[in-house]
Short mmCIF file of C-alpha atoms (C1' of nucleotides) in Angstrom, two decimals:
data_model
loop_
_atom_site.label_atom_id
_atom_site.label_comp_id
_atom_site.label_asym_id
_atom_site.label_seq_id
_atom_site.Cartn_x
_atom_site.Cartn_y
_atom_site.Cartn_z
CA MET A 1 14.93 -9.94 -31.10
CA PRO A 2 12.03 -8.98 -33.41
CA ALA A 3 10.22 -6.10 -31.85
CA ASP A 4 7.56 -4.34 -33.89
CA GLU A 5 4.10 -5.80 -33.28
CA ASP A 6 1.90 -3.80 -35.59
CA ASP A 7 1.83 -0.10 -35.22
CA ALA A 8 2.14 2.72 -32.75
CA THR A 9 4.99 1.15 -30.79
CA GLN A 10 7.20 3.70 -32.49
CA PRO A 11 6.37 6.94 -30.70
CA GLY A 12 5.90 5.35 -27.29
CA LEU A 13 2.55 4.50 -25.84
CA THR A 14 -0.04 7.23 -25.50
CA ARG A 15 -3.42 7.04 -23.86
CA ASP A 16 -4.84 7.68 -27.27
CA ALA A 17 -3.02 4.71 -28.75
CA LEU A 18 -4.41 2.64 -25.90
CA ALA A 19 -7.93 3.76 -26.73
CA GLN A 20 -7.45 2.83 -30.37
CA ALA A 21 -6.13 -0.58 -29.38
CA ALA A 22 -9.07 -1.12 -27.06
CA LEU A 23 -11.35 -0.19 -29.93
CA ARG A 24 -9.79 -2.85 -32.15
CA VAL A 25 -10.01 -5.49 -29.43
CA LEU A 26 -13.64 -4.58 -28.81
CA GLU A 27 -14.46 -4.99 -32.48
CA ARG A 28 -12.67 -8.31 -32.64
CA GLU A 29 -13.67 -9.92 -29.34
CA GLY A 30 -16.65 -8.02 -27.99
CA LEU A 31 -16.91 -6.36 -24.62
CA ALA A 32 -16.85 -9.62 -22.68
CA GLY A 33 -13.61 -10.56 -24.41
CA LEU A 34 -11.91 -7.24 -23.83
CA SER A 35 -9.25 -7.78 -21.19
CA MET A 36 -6.26 -5.81 -20.05
CA ARG A 37 -4.02 -8.56 -21.31
CA LYS A 38 -5.51 -8.49 -24.80
CA VAL A 39 -5.34 -4.72 -25.08
CA ALA A 40 -1.77 -4.86 -23.89
CA ALA A 41 -0.93 -7.48 -26.48
CA GLU A 42 -2.59 -5.32 -29.12
CA VAL A 43 -0.06 -2.56 -28.45
CA GLY A 44 2.82 -5.01 -28.10
CA VAL A 45 3.22 -4.82 -24.35
CA LYS A 46 2.52 -6.87 -21.24
CA ALA A 47 -0.59 -6.33 -19.15
CA ALA A 48 1.06 -4.79 -16.14
CA SER A 49 2.52 -2.02 -18.28
CA LEU A 50 -0.92 -0.62 -18.95
CA TYR A 51 -1.13 0.49 -15.36
CA TRP A 52 1.49 3.09 -16.04
CA HIS A 53 -0.88 4.85 -18.41
CA VAL A 54 -4.20 4.05 -16.80
CA ARG A 55 -5.37 3.70 -13.22
CA ASN A 56 -7.44 0.58 -13.84
CA LYS A 57 -9.73 -1.10 -16.36
CA GLU A 58 -12.54 1.28 -15.57
CA GLU A 59 -10.42 4.17 -16.74
CA LEU A 60 -9.52 2.31 -19.91
CA LEU A 61 -13.23 1.83 -20.54
CA ASP A 62 -13.67 5.56 -20.17
CA LEU A 63 -11.09 6.09 -22.87
CA LEU A 64 -12.79 3.48 -25.00
CA ASN A 65 -16.12 5.16 -24.41
CA ASP A 66 -14.80 8.42 -25.77
CA ALA A 67 -13.00 6.75 -28.65
CA LEU A 68 -16.28 5.15 -29.69
CA MET A 69 -17.73 8.62 -30.11
CA ALA A 70 -14.74 10.09 -31.89
CA ASP A 71 -16.11 9.88 -35.40
CA ALA A 72 -19.77 10.47 -34.64
CA GLU A 73 -21.14 13.22 -36.80
CA ALA A 74 -23.91 15.72 -36.23
CA PRO A 75 -26.61 15.92 -38.89
CA PRO A 76 -26.54 18.80 -41.37
CA ARG A 77 -27.79 22.08 -40.00
CA SER A 78 -30.59 22.37 -42.51
CA GLY A 79 -34.30 21.80 -42.35
CA ASP A 80 -36.56 22.48 -39.40
CA TRP A 81 -35.79 21.48 -35.82
CA ARG A 82 -37.69 18.25 -36.22
CA THR A 83 -35.62 17.12 -39.16
CA GLN A 84 -32.44 17.93 -37.32
CA LEU A 85 -33.46 16.19 -34.12
CA ARG A 86 -34.57 13.13 -36.05
CA GLY A 87 -31.24 13.15 -37.81
CA TYR A 88 -29.45 13.26 -34.49
CA CYS A 89 -31.25 10.24 -33.11
CA GLN A 90 -31.00 8.19 -36.25
CA ARG A 91 -27.33 8.91 -36.66
CA TYR A 92 -26.68 8.14 -33.02
CA ARG A 93 -28.47 4.82 -33.32
CA ALA A 94 -26.69 3.95 -36.54
CA HIS A 95 -23.38 4.90 -35.00
CA LEU A 96 -23.90 2.67 -31.98
CA LEU A 97 -25.22 -0.19 -34.09
CA GLY A 98 -22.18 0.01 -36.30
CA ARG A 99 -19.70 -0.74 -33.55
CA ARG A 100 -19.77 -4.00 -31.70
CA ASP A 101 -21.18 -3.75 -28.15
CA ALA A 102 -21.06 0.04 -28.35
CA ALA A 103 -24.37 0.42 -26.52
CA LYS A 104 -23.14 -1.74 -23.65
CA VAL A 105 -19.98 0.31 -23.32
CA VAL A 106 -21.79 3.62 -23.47
CA ALA A 107 -24.79 2.71 -21.34
CA GLY A 108 -24.50 3.68 -17.76
CA ARG A 109 -21.09 5.29 -18.05
CA LEU A 110 -21.27 8.29 -15.81
CA ALA A 111 -19.06 10.86 -17.50
CA PRO A 112 -19.51 11.66 -21.17
CA GLY A 113 -16.19 12.03 -22.98
CA PRO A 114 -15.11 15.13 -24.88
CA HIS A 115 -16.44 13.89 -28.19
CA LEU A 116 -19.89 13.28 -26.78
CA LEU A 117 -19.80 16.61 -25.01
CA ARG A 118 -19.21 18.28 -28.34
CA LEU A 119 -22.32 16.62 -29.73
CA MET A 120 -24.39 17.51 -26.68
CA GLU A 121 -23.32 21.10 -26.92
CA ASP A 122 -24.35 21.26 -30.55
CA GLN A 123 -27.64 19.52 -29.89
CA LEU A 124 -28.50 21.86 -27.04
CA ASP A 125 -27.70 24.77 -29.31
CA ARG A 126 -30.17 23.59 -31.90
CA LEU A 127 -32.83 22.95 -29.29
CA ARG A 128 -32.49 26.48 -27.97
CA GLU A 129 -32.62 27.77 -31.50
CA ALA A 130 -35.81 25.84 -32.13
CA GLY A 131 -37.40 27.73 -29.28
CA PHE A 132 -37.19 25.35 -26.35
CA SER A 133 -36.37 26.79 -22.95
CA PRO A 134 -32.98 25.97 -21.39
CA ALA A 135 -34.53 23.66 -18.83
CA ASP A 136 -36.64 21.92 -21.46
CA SER A 137 -33.68 21.60 -23.78
CA ALA A 138 -31.66 19.84 -21.13
CA MET A 139 -34.50 17.45 -20.37
CA ILE A 140 -35.14 16.78 -24.04
CA SER A 141 -31.51 15.93 -24.60
CA TYR A 142 -31.70 13.50 -21.72
CA LEU A 143 -34.97 12.02 -22.99
CA LEU A 144 -33.62 11.39 -26.46
CA GLY A 145 -30.44 9.89 -25.10
CA ALA A 146 -32.35 7.52 -22.84
CA TYR A 147 -34.59 6.38 -25.68
CA VAL A 148 -31.85 5.80 -28.23
CA GLN A 149 -29.54 4.05 -25.80
CA GLY A 150 -32.32 1.95 -24.35
CA PHE A 151 -33.51 0.96 -27.79
CA VAL A 152 -30.11 0.10 -29.19
CA LEU A 153 -29.18 -1.80 -26.07
CA GLN A 154 -32.17 -4.06 -26.58
CA GLU A 155 -31.60 -4.59 -30.26
CA GLN A 156 -27.84 -4.98 -30.12
CA SER A 157 -27.64 -7.53 -27.34
CA PRO A 158 -29.38 -10.27 -29.26
CA MET A 159 -26.97 -9.64 -32.10
CA ALA A 160 -24.13 -10.25 -29.68
CA ALA A 161 -25.83 -13.45 -28.53
CA ALA A 162 -26.35 -14.47 -32.12
CA GLU A 163 -22.64 -14.11 -32.82
CA THR A 164 -21.97 -16.45 -29.92
CA ALA A 165 -24.38 -18.95 -31.42
CA GLY A 166 -24.39 -19.39 -35.19
CA ALA A 167 -27.53 -17.47 -36.05
CA GLY A 168 -28.10 -14.18 -37.80
CA ARG A 169 -30.41 -11.28 -37.08
CA ARG A 170 -33.29 -12.83 -38.93
CA GLU A 171 -33.11 -16.19 -37.19
CA VAL A 172 -33.11 -14.53 -33.80
CA ALA A 173 -36.28 -12.62 -34.61
CA ASP A 174 -37.93 -15.74 -35.93
CA ALA A 175 -37.05 -17.69 -32.84
CA ALA A 176 -38.46 -14.92 -30.65
CA ALA A 177 -41.71 -14.88 -32.64
CA GLU A 178 -41.91 -18.65 -32.26
CA ARG A 179 -41.56 -18.36 -28.50
CA PHE A 180 -44.41 -15.87 -28.34
CA ARG A 181 -46.63 -18.03 -30.53
CA ALA A 182 -45.95 -21.03 -28.32
CA LEU A 183 -47.33 -19.35 -25.21
CA PRO A 184 -50.62 -20.60 -23.76
CA VAL A 185 -53.31 -18.66 -25.62
CA ALA A 186 -55.69 -18.60 -22.69
CA GLU A 187 -53.22 -16.79 -20.50
CA PHE A 188 -51.50 -14.60 -23.09
CA PRO A 189 -53.98 -13.89 -25.87
CA ASN A 190 -52.42 -10.59 -26.87
CA LEU A 191 -48.84 -11.80 -26.91
CA VAL A 192 -49.80 -14.75 -29.08
CA ALA A 193 -51.88 -12.65 -31.44
CA MET A 194 -49.26 -9.94 -31.75
CA ALA A 195 -46.25 -12.23 -31.91
CA ASP A 196 -45.32 -10.93 -35.34
CA ASP A 197 -45.81 -7.32 -34.38
CA LEU A 198 -43.72 -7.75 -31.27
CA THR A 199 -40.78 -9.47 -32.89
CA GLY A 200 -40.89 -8.19 -36.43
CA PRO A 201 -37.36 -7.80 -37.71
CA ASP A 202 -37.95 -4.29 -39.00
CA LEU A 203 -36.31 -2.55 -36.11
CA ASP A 204 -35.72 0.55 -38.18
CA ALA A 205 -39.46 1.04 -38.43
CA ARG A 206 -39.94 0.36 -34.75
CA PHE A 207 -37.27 2.86 -33.84
CA GLY A 208 -38.70 5.43 -36.19
CA PHE A 209 -42.18 4.96 -34.82
CA GLY A 210 -41.11 5.70 -31.27
CA LEU A 211 -38.99 8.59 -32.41
CA GLU A 212 -41.87 10.24 -34.26
CA ARG A 213 -44.11 9.88 -31.21
CA ILE A 214 -41.50 11.60 -29.10
CA LEU A 215 -41.03 14.37 -31.64
CA ASP A 216 -44.80 14.84 -31.73
CA GLY A 217 -44.75 15.23 -27.98
CA LEU A 218 -41.93 17.75 -28.14
CA ALA A 219 -43.69 19.81 -30.76
CA ALA A 220 -46.52 20.38 -28.32
CA LEU A 221 -44.11 22.31 -26.11
CA LEU A 222 -43.56 24.95 -28.75
CA PRO A 223 -45.87 27.82 -29.56
CA PRO A 224 -47.99 26.83 -32.57
CA ASP A 225 -46.17 29.12 -34.98
CA ARG A 226 -42.83 27.44 -34.33
CA ARG A 227 -43.88 23.83 -34.71
CA MET B 1 -20.58 -31.32 11.16
CA PRO B 2 -22.90 -28.30 11.15
CA ALA B 3 -24.81 -28.38 7.94
CA ASP B 4 -27.73 -26.00 7.55
CA GLU B 5 -26.62 -22.67 6.05
CA ASP B 6 -29.81 -20.66 6.10
CA ASP B 7 -32.80 -21.96 4.28
CA ALA B 8 -33.96 -24.04 1.38
CA THR B 9 -31.34 -26.73 1.83
CA GLN B 10 -34.15 -28.86 3.22
CA PRO B 11 -36.17 -29.84 0.17
CA GLY B 12 -33.17 -30.12 -2.14
CA LEU B 13 -32.14 -27.37 -4.45
CA THR B 14 -34.64 -26.00 -6.91
CA ARG B 15 -34.04 -23.56 -9.71
CA ASP B 16 -36.33 -21.24 -7.87
CA ALA B 17 -34.26 -21.41 -4.71
CA LEU B 18 -31.23 -20.63 -6.87
CA ALA B 19 -32.93 -17.55 -8.24
CA GLN B 20 -33.77 -16.36 -4.74
CA ALA B 21 -30.19 -16.88 -3.63
CA ALA B 22 -28.92 -14.98 -6.65
CA LEU B 23 -31.29 -12.18 -5.76
CA ARG B 24 -29.85 -11.96 -2.27
CA VAL B 25 -26.28 -11.98 -3.53
CA LEU B 26 -27.15 -9.30 -6.07
CA GLU B 27 -28.59 -7.09 -3.36
CA ARG B 28 -25.56 -7.61 -1.15
CA GLU B 29 -22.70 -7.48 -3.66
CA GLY B 30 -24.03 -5.92 -6.82
CA LEU B 31 -23.92 -7.43 -10.29
CA ALA B 32 -20.13 -7.23 -10.57
CA GLY B 33 -19.81 -9.17 -7.34
CA LEU B 34 -22.28 -11.86 -8.27
CA SER B 35 -20.32 -15.03 -8.95
CA MET B 36 -21.22 -18.68 -9.23
CA ARG B 37 -19.17 -19.36 -6.15
CA LYS B 38 -21.03 -16.79 -4.05
CA VAL B 39 -24.45 -17.94 -5.17
CA ALA B 40 -23.43 -21.50 -4.42
CA ALA B 41 -22.25 -20.52 -0.96
CA GLU B 42 -25.55 -18.72 -0.43
CA VAL B 43 -27.43 -21.99 -0.84
CA GLY B 44 -24.83 -23.95 1.12
CA VAL B 45 -23.20 -25.75 -1.76
CA LYS B 46 -20.00 -25.67 -3.81
CA ALA B 47 -19.80 -23.84 -7.12
CA ALA B 48 -19.58 -26.87 -9.37
CA SER B 49 -22.87 -28.19 -8.01
CA LEU B 50 -24.76 -25.32 -9.61
CA TYR B 51 -24.05 -26.79 -13.02
CA TRP B 52 -26.40 -29.62 -12.25
CA HIS B 53 -29.31 -27.16 -12.11
CA VAL B 54 -28.16 -24.59 -14.62
CA ARG B 55 -26.27 -24.78 -17.89
CA ASN B 56 -24.03 -21.81 -17.14
CA LYS B 57 -23.95 -18.39 -15.56
CA GLU B 58 -25.94 -16.89 -18.39
CA GLU B 59 -28.84 -19.18 -17.55
CA LEU B 60 -28.60 -18.25 -13.89
CA LEU B 61 -28.84 -14.61 -14.92
CA ASP B 62 -31.99 -15.47 -16.85
CA LEU B 63 -33.48 -16.89 -13.67
CA LEU B 64 -32.35 -13.83 -11.78
CA ASN B 65 -33.87 -11.61 -14.43
CA ASP B 66 -37.24 -13.24 -13.95
CA ALA B 67 -36.96 -13.25 -10.18
CA LEU B 68 -36.35 -9.51 -10.28
CA MET B 69 -39.74 -9.11 -11.93
CA ALA B 70 -41.58 -11.50 -9.67
CA ASP B 71 -43.17 -8.91 -7.41
CA ALA B 72 -43.68 -6.16 -9.96
CA GLU B 73 -47.24 -4.97 -9.91
CA ALA B 74 -49.42 -3.48 -12.60
CA PRO B 75 -51.10 -0.18 -11.81
CA PRO B 76 -54.81 -0.17 -10.89
CA ARG B 77 -57.16 -0.55 -13.81
CA SER B 78 -58.86 2.76 -13.21
CA GLY B 79 -58.65 6.14 -14.83
CA ASP B 80 -58.06 6.81 -18.52
CA TRP B 81 -55.43 5.11 -20.65
CA ARG B 82 -52.97 7.89 -20.00
CA THR B 83 -53.15 7.50 -16.24
CA GLN B 84 -52.69 3.77 -16.54
CA LEU B 85 -49.77 4.00 -18.93
CA ARG B 86 -48.08 6.59 -16.76
CA GLY B 87 -48.61 4.32 -13.79
CA TYR B 88 -46.97 1.47 -15.66
CA CYS B 89 -43.86 3.43 -16.46
CA GLN B 90 -43.50 4.99 -13.06
CA ARG B 91 -43.97 1.71 -11.28
CA TYR B 92 -41.54 0.01 -13.60
CA ARG B 93 -38.94 2.67 -12.95
CA ALA B 94 -39.51 2.57 -9.20
CA HIS B 95 -39.31 -1.20 -9.26
CA LEU B 96 -35.97 -1.22 -11.06
CA LEU B 97 -34.58 1.58 -8.93
CA GLY B 98 -35.53 -0.33 -5.80
CA ARG B 99 -33.31 -3.31 -6.55
CA ARG B 100 -29.60 -2.97 -6.84
CA ASP B 101 -28.27 -3.13 -10.41
CA ALA B 102 -31.67 -4.28 -11.64
CA ALA B 103 -31.46 -2.17 -14.78
CA LYS B 104 -28.12 -3.68 -15.71
CA VAL B 105 -29.45 -7.19 -15.26
CA VAL B 106 -32.60 -6.55 -17.24
CA ALA B 107 -31.10 -4.41 -19.99
CA GLY B 108 -30.29 -6.28 -23.11
CA ARG B 109 -31.45 -9.66 -21.90
CA LEU B 110 -33.05 -11.24 -24.92
CA ALA B 111 -35.90 -13.31 -23.49
CA PRO B 112 -38.38 -11.78 -21.06
CA GLY B 113 -39.22 -14.14 -18.21
CA PRO B 114 -42.75 -15.30 -17.34
CA HIS B 115 -43.33 -12.51 -14.87
CA LEU B 116 -42.46 -9.83 -17.36
CA LEU B 117 -44.55 -11.57 -20.00
CA ARG B 118 -47.53 -11.33 -17.69
CA LEU B 119 -47.02 -7.58 -17.39
CA MET B 120 -46.55 -7.16 -21.13
CA GLU B 121 -49.74 -9.08 -21.80
CA ASP B 122 -51.66 -6.86 -19.44
CA GLN B 123 -50.15 -3.70 -20.85
CA LEU B 124 -50.96 -4.71 -24.40
CA ASP B 125 -54.48 -5.42 -23.31
CA ARG B 126 -54.91 -1.93 -21.95
CA LEU B 127 -53.37 -0.39 -25.04
CA ARG B 128 -55.82 -2.22 -27.27
CA GLU B 129 -58.63 -1.18 -24.99
CA ALA B 130 -57.52 2.44 -25.25
CA GLY B 131 -58.00 2.23 -28.98
CA PHE B 132 -54.50 1.63 -30.33
CA SER B 133 -54.11 -0.80 -33.21
CA PRO B 134 -52.34 -4.10 -32.56
CA ALA B 135 -49.25 -3.01 -34.47
CA ASP B 136 -49.17 0.35 -32.70
CA SER B 137 -49.69 -1.30 -29.32
CA ALA B 138 -46.71 -3.55 -29.85
CA MET B 139 -44.52 -0.64 -30.87
CA ILE B 140 -45.71 1.50 -27.99
CA SER B 141 -44.89 -1.22 -25.52
CA TYR B 142 -41.41 -1.41 -26.99
CA LEU B 143 -41.02 2.36 -26.95
CA LEU B 144 -41.96 2.68 -23.30
CA GLY B 145 -39.70 -0.19 -22.35
CA ALA B 146 -36.74 1.35 -24.14
CA TYR B 147 -37.30 4.72 -22.51
CA VAL B 148 -37.71 3.46 -18.97
CA GLN B 149 -34.83 1.03 -19.16
CA GLY B 150 -32.57 3.55 -20.83
CA PHE B 151 -33.43 6.17 -18.27
CA VAL B 152 -33.00 3.97 -15.24
CA LEU B 153 -29.79 2.54 -16.57
CA GLN B 154 -28.32 6.02 -16.73
CA GLU B 155 -29.53 7.06 -13.31
CA GLN B 156 -28.77 3.83 -11.52
CA SER B 157 -25.20 3.36 -12.71
CA PRO B 158 -23.86 6.44 -10.94
CA MET B 159 -25.51 5.18 -7.78
CA ALA B 160 -23.56 1.97 -8.15
CA ALA B 161 -20.39 3.98 -8.68
CA ALA B 162 -21.24 6.09 -5.65
CA GLU B 163 -21.50 2.98 -3.52
CA THR B 164 -18.02 2.01 -4.61
CA ALA B 165 -16.78 5.43 -3.62
CA GLY B 166 -18.15 6.96 -0.45
CA ALA B 167 -20.52 9.49 -1.97
CA GLY B 168 -24.29 9.67 -2.05
CA ARG B 169 -26.69 10.54 -4.79
CA ARG B 170 -26.47 14.22 -4.09
CA GLU B 171 -22.68 14.41 -4.14
CA VAL B 172 -22.56 12.64 -7.48
CA ALA B 173 -24.92 15.18 -9.02
CA ASP B 174 -22.95 18.06 -7.58
CA ALA B 175 -19.70 16.69 -8.91
CA ALA B 176 -21.25 16.29 -12.34
CA ALA B 177 -22.51 19.88 -12.30
CA GLU B 178 -19.04 21.01 -11.30
CA ARG B 179 -17.51 19.21 -14.25
CA PHE B 180 -19.90 20.92 -16.65
CA ARG B 181 -19.24 24.31 -15.13
CA ALA B 182 -15.50 23.79 -15.45
CA LEU B 183 -15.67 23.32 -19.23
CA PRO B 184 -14.20 26.04 -21.46
CA VAL B 185 -17.03 28.51 -21.96
CA ALA B 186 -15.93 29.50 -25.45
CA GLU B 187 -16.28 25.96 -26.71
CA PHE B 188 -19.24 24.78 -24.65
CA PRO B 189 -21.41 27.79 -23.86
CA ASN B 190 -24.63 25.84 -23.55
CA LEU B 191 -23.23 23.05 -21.39
CA VAL B 192 -21.76 25.60 -19.01
CA ALA B 193 -24.91 27.69 -18.88
CA MET B 194 -27.18 24.69 -18.43
CA ALA B 195 -24.96 22.80 -16.01
CA ASP B 196 -27.61 22.87 -13.32
CA ASP B 197 -30.40 21.88 -15.68
CA LEU B 198 -28.33 19.00 -17.03
CA THR B 199 -27.32 17.53 -13.71
CA GLY B 200 -30.12 18.60 -11.41
CA PRO B 201 -30.73 15.86 -8.89
CA ASP B 202 -34.47 15.84 -9.41
CA LEU B 203 -34.51 12.79 -11.60
CA ASP B 204 -38.15 12.13 -10.84
CA ALA B 205 -39.06 15.38 -12.57
CA ARG B 206 -36.79 14.61 -15.48
CA PHE B 207 -38.29 11.18 -15.90
CA GLY B 208 -41.79 12.57 -15.66
CA PHE B 209 -41.05 15.23 -18.23
CA GLY B 210 -39.93 12.74 -20.85
CA LEU B 211 -42.80 10.45 -20.01
CA GLU B 212 -45.40 13.18 -20.51
CA ARG B 213 -43.86 14.11 -23.86
CA ILE B 214 -44.13 10.52 -24.98
CA LEU B 215 -47.71 10.25 -23.77
CA ASP B 216 -48.52 13.44 -25.64
CA GLY B 217 -47.09 11.88 -28.76
CA LEU B 218 -49.12 8.72 -28.26
CA ALA B 219 -52.33 10.64 -27.77
CA ALA B 220 -51.94 12.05 -31.25
CA LEU B 221 -52.39 8.54 -32.62
CA LEU B 222 -55.90 8.26 -31.25
CA PRO B 223 -59.03 9.73 -32.76
CA PRO B 224 -59.78 13.02 -30.98
CA ASP B 225 -62.72 11.64 -29.04
CA ARG B 226 -60.60 8.97 -27.37
CA ARG B 227 -57.72 11.10 -26.19
"C1'" DA C 1 -28.50 -57.57 -4.23
"C1'" DA C 2 -27.58 -55.06 -8.29
"C1'" DC C 3 -28.73 -51.19 -10.90
"C1'" DT C 4 -29.84 -46.54 -12.07
"C1'" DG C 5 -30.67 -42.05 -11.80
"C1'" DC C 6 -29.97 -37.95 -8.86
"C1'" DC C 7 -27.16 -34.54 -6.58
"C1'" DC C 8 -23.28 -33.14 -4.55
"C1'" DC C 9 -18.15 -33.27 -4.02
"C1'" DT C 10 -12.76 -32.41 -4.96
"C1'" DA C 11 -9.42 -30.99 -8.16
"C1'" DA C 12 -7.98 -28.73 -11.74
"C1'" DC C 13 -7.74 -25.79 -16.18
"C1'" DG C 14 -6.96 -21.29 -18.10
"C1'" DC C 15 -8.41 -16.84 -17.76
"C1'" DC C 16 -9.01 -12.45 -15.28
"C1'" DG C 17 -7.61 -7.57 -12.71
"C1'" DT C 18 -4.17 -5.89 -10.04
"C1'" DT C 19 0.17 -5.16 -7.27
"C1'" DA C 20 5.14 -5.40 -5.91
"C1'" DG C 21 9.45 -4.81 -7.18
"C1'" DG C 22 13.19 -4.61 -10.51
"C1'" DG C 23 15.79 -2.97 -14.53
"C1'" DG C 24 17.09 -0.80 -18.52
"C1'" DC C 25 17.06 3.85 -21.09
"C1'" DC C 26 17.63 8.83 -21.71
"C1'" DC C 27 17.90 13.41 -20.07
"C1'" DT C 28 19.76 16.63 -16.93
"C1'" DG C 29 23.04 18.91 -13.74
"C1'" DG C 30 27.40 18.87 -11.69
"C1'" DC D 1 32.31 12.41 -17.96
"C1'" DC D 2 29.55 10.70 -14.67
"C1'" DA D 3 25.69 10.40 -11.14
"C1'" DG D 4 20.86 10.90 -10.42
"C1'" DG D 5 16.36 10.51 -11.51
"C1'" DG D 6 12.33 10.23 -14.05
"C1'" DC D 7 10.09 7.33 -17.47
"C1'" DC D 8 8.39 3.02 -19.17
"C1'" DC D 9 8.47 -1.57 -19.48
"C1'" DC D 10 9.32 -6.21 -17.42
"C1'" DT D 11 8.68 -10.80 -14.48
"C1'" DA D 12 6.24 -12.96 -10.85
"C1'" DA D 13 2.72 -13.57 -8.13
"C1'" DC D 14 -1.95 -13.06 -5.58
"C1'" DG D 15 -6.73 -14.25 -5.21
"C1'" DG D 16 -10.80 -14.77 -7.75
"C1'" DC D 17 -13.38 -16.14 -11.77
"C1'" DG D 18 -16.37 -19.70 -15.06
"C1'" DT D 19 -16.29 -24.21 -16.25
"C1'" DT D 20 -15.20 -29.26 -16.76
"C1'" DA D 21 -13.84 -34.07 -15.50
"C1'" DG D 22 -14.52 -37.61 -12.74
"C1'" DG D 23 -15.91 -39.71 -8.42
"C1'" DG D 24 -19.05 -40.99 -4.56
"C1'" DG D 25 -22.97 -41.51 -1.73
"C1'" DC D 26 -27.83 -42.11 -1.33
"C1'" DA D 27 -32.76 -43.08 -3.12
"C1'" DG D 28 -35.88 -46.01 -5.29
"C1'" DT D 29 -36.67 -49.70 -8.52
"C1'" DT D 30 -36.06 -54.36 -10.41
#
DNA sequence: AACTGCCCCTAACGCCGTTAGGGGCCCTGG
DNA sequence: CCAGGGCCCCTAACGGCGTTAGGGGCAGTT
């Protein structure tokens, strides 16, 4: 009977191998298409066998959540605090955007995995070094996380929808702009007038804009000589 | 045969009645427990019948999304722009927090429903009035939305998990703090030291902190005499 | 009276998460 | 050498899910 499916069947199944398999299934099928049965098949095993390694799907998603963060990198430790913090947020966004449905997996998961903890630790360290108080540093970390995750969640979901349909990123934005323009002008004058501003496809610029506003606000917390 | 279930069976089924039923099921069972079959039962009908009124579950979720925003209220049009904008964000957060799984339903839904459009229109109006350019106003609206949704998503999900388990909001926070404190100090000195700051249960304060930073950043966009 | 939409039904498809229970395999201790 | 026991996978099944096909009754129109 032919046995080997693709890979790590050799050394027996590890939780780590499961996480990697889940990662591949996520990339291929999206979060909605990620099922126990498919992950099991990915490692060459039947669905029920997964429950030996994992309590339930929720726990598998925790593993997946951490695996998604495994190769996230902190920005170089050079430049002022603002440069470093900006680097953090932009890398985080790019990282999430680069993996299918990553924002949906990450968002609202209660416990950060070890890889994310490592990043948080480093980020807090830099915040302290920049001169923020411990309490402020913690809140800032939370603030930045909420912004980046919220932003990516909104920009990544339409991409997922677009994959379902045939369209690309550009078409989705155009369709959205069209919907705004089609609104009754009497009732929604601003939405109609700003349709292009609201739906413009340059999400990088929109993300950067918000980020700079936040950084401006953070700078005001520091004594003038440390800004 | 006894027929009447509870309500709107009288005038025939409307999409609006469907949305209301979905809202009730959401409140009772949470998003994970919201199924076509349950919504159908809620209106006294079998599951397949829903497909006469709605293309698929996704479309029902769109209706639900709008229904969730139906009774959201804009803050009073008094005070300076900062007061009004703060009111917007705090009301939005409170509104989402007040309905079970609302953040999950709203997050990443591509098309805002009519009720949300009305709020956006009003918010844009006030931004313009405060002196922000059209392009800036659009980006600011997006920024605030991302922050509030991202924040609420992170704070509401543990509540959902807590419902599943037996714990309350407080216990969840304590458990999280315990996890941070239990980390190896050598590797995560900041996380251990700031465990209380990171998991403190006063989410209102944490939300307010981030919000004020953002508002500070926005103020810098205005000419000094309009701040 | 026949027709035509409207609105609901039953039945079924294939998928899902999860559990019960069984059976090989290998390591260990007698 | 053999018995026991953990480890790891299996088959089979449960109830629930979204969705579709096809049918039927009831209204209003022609």
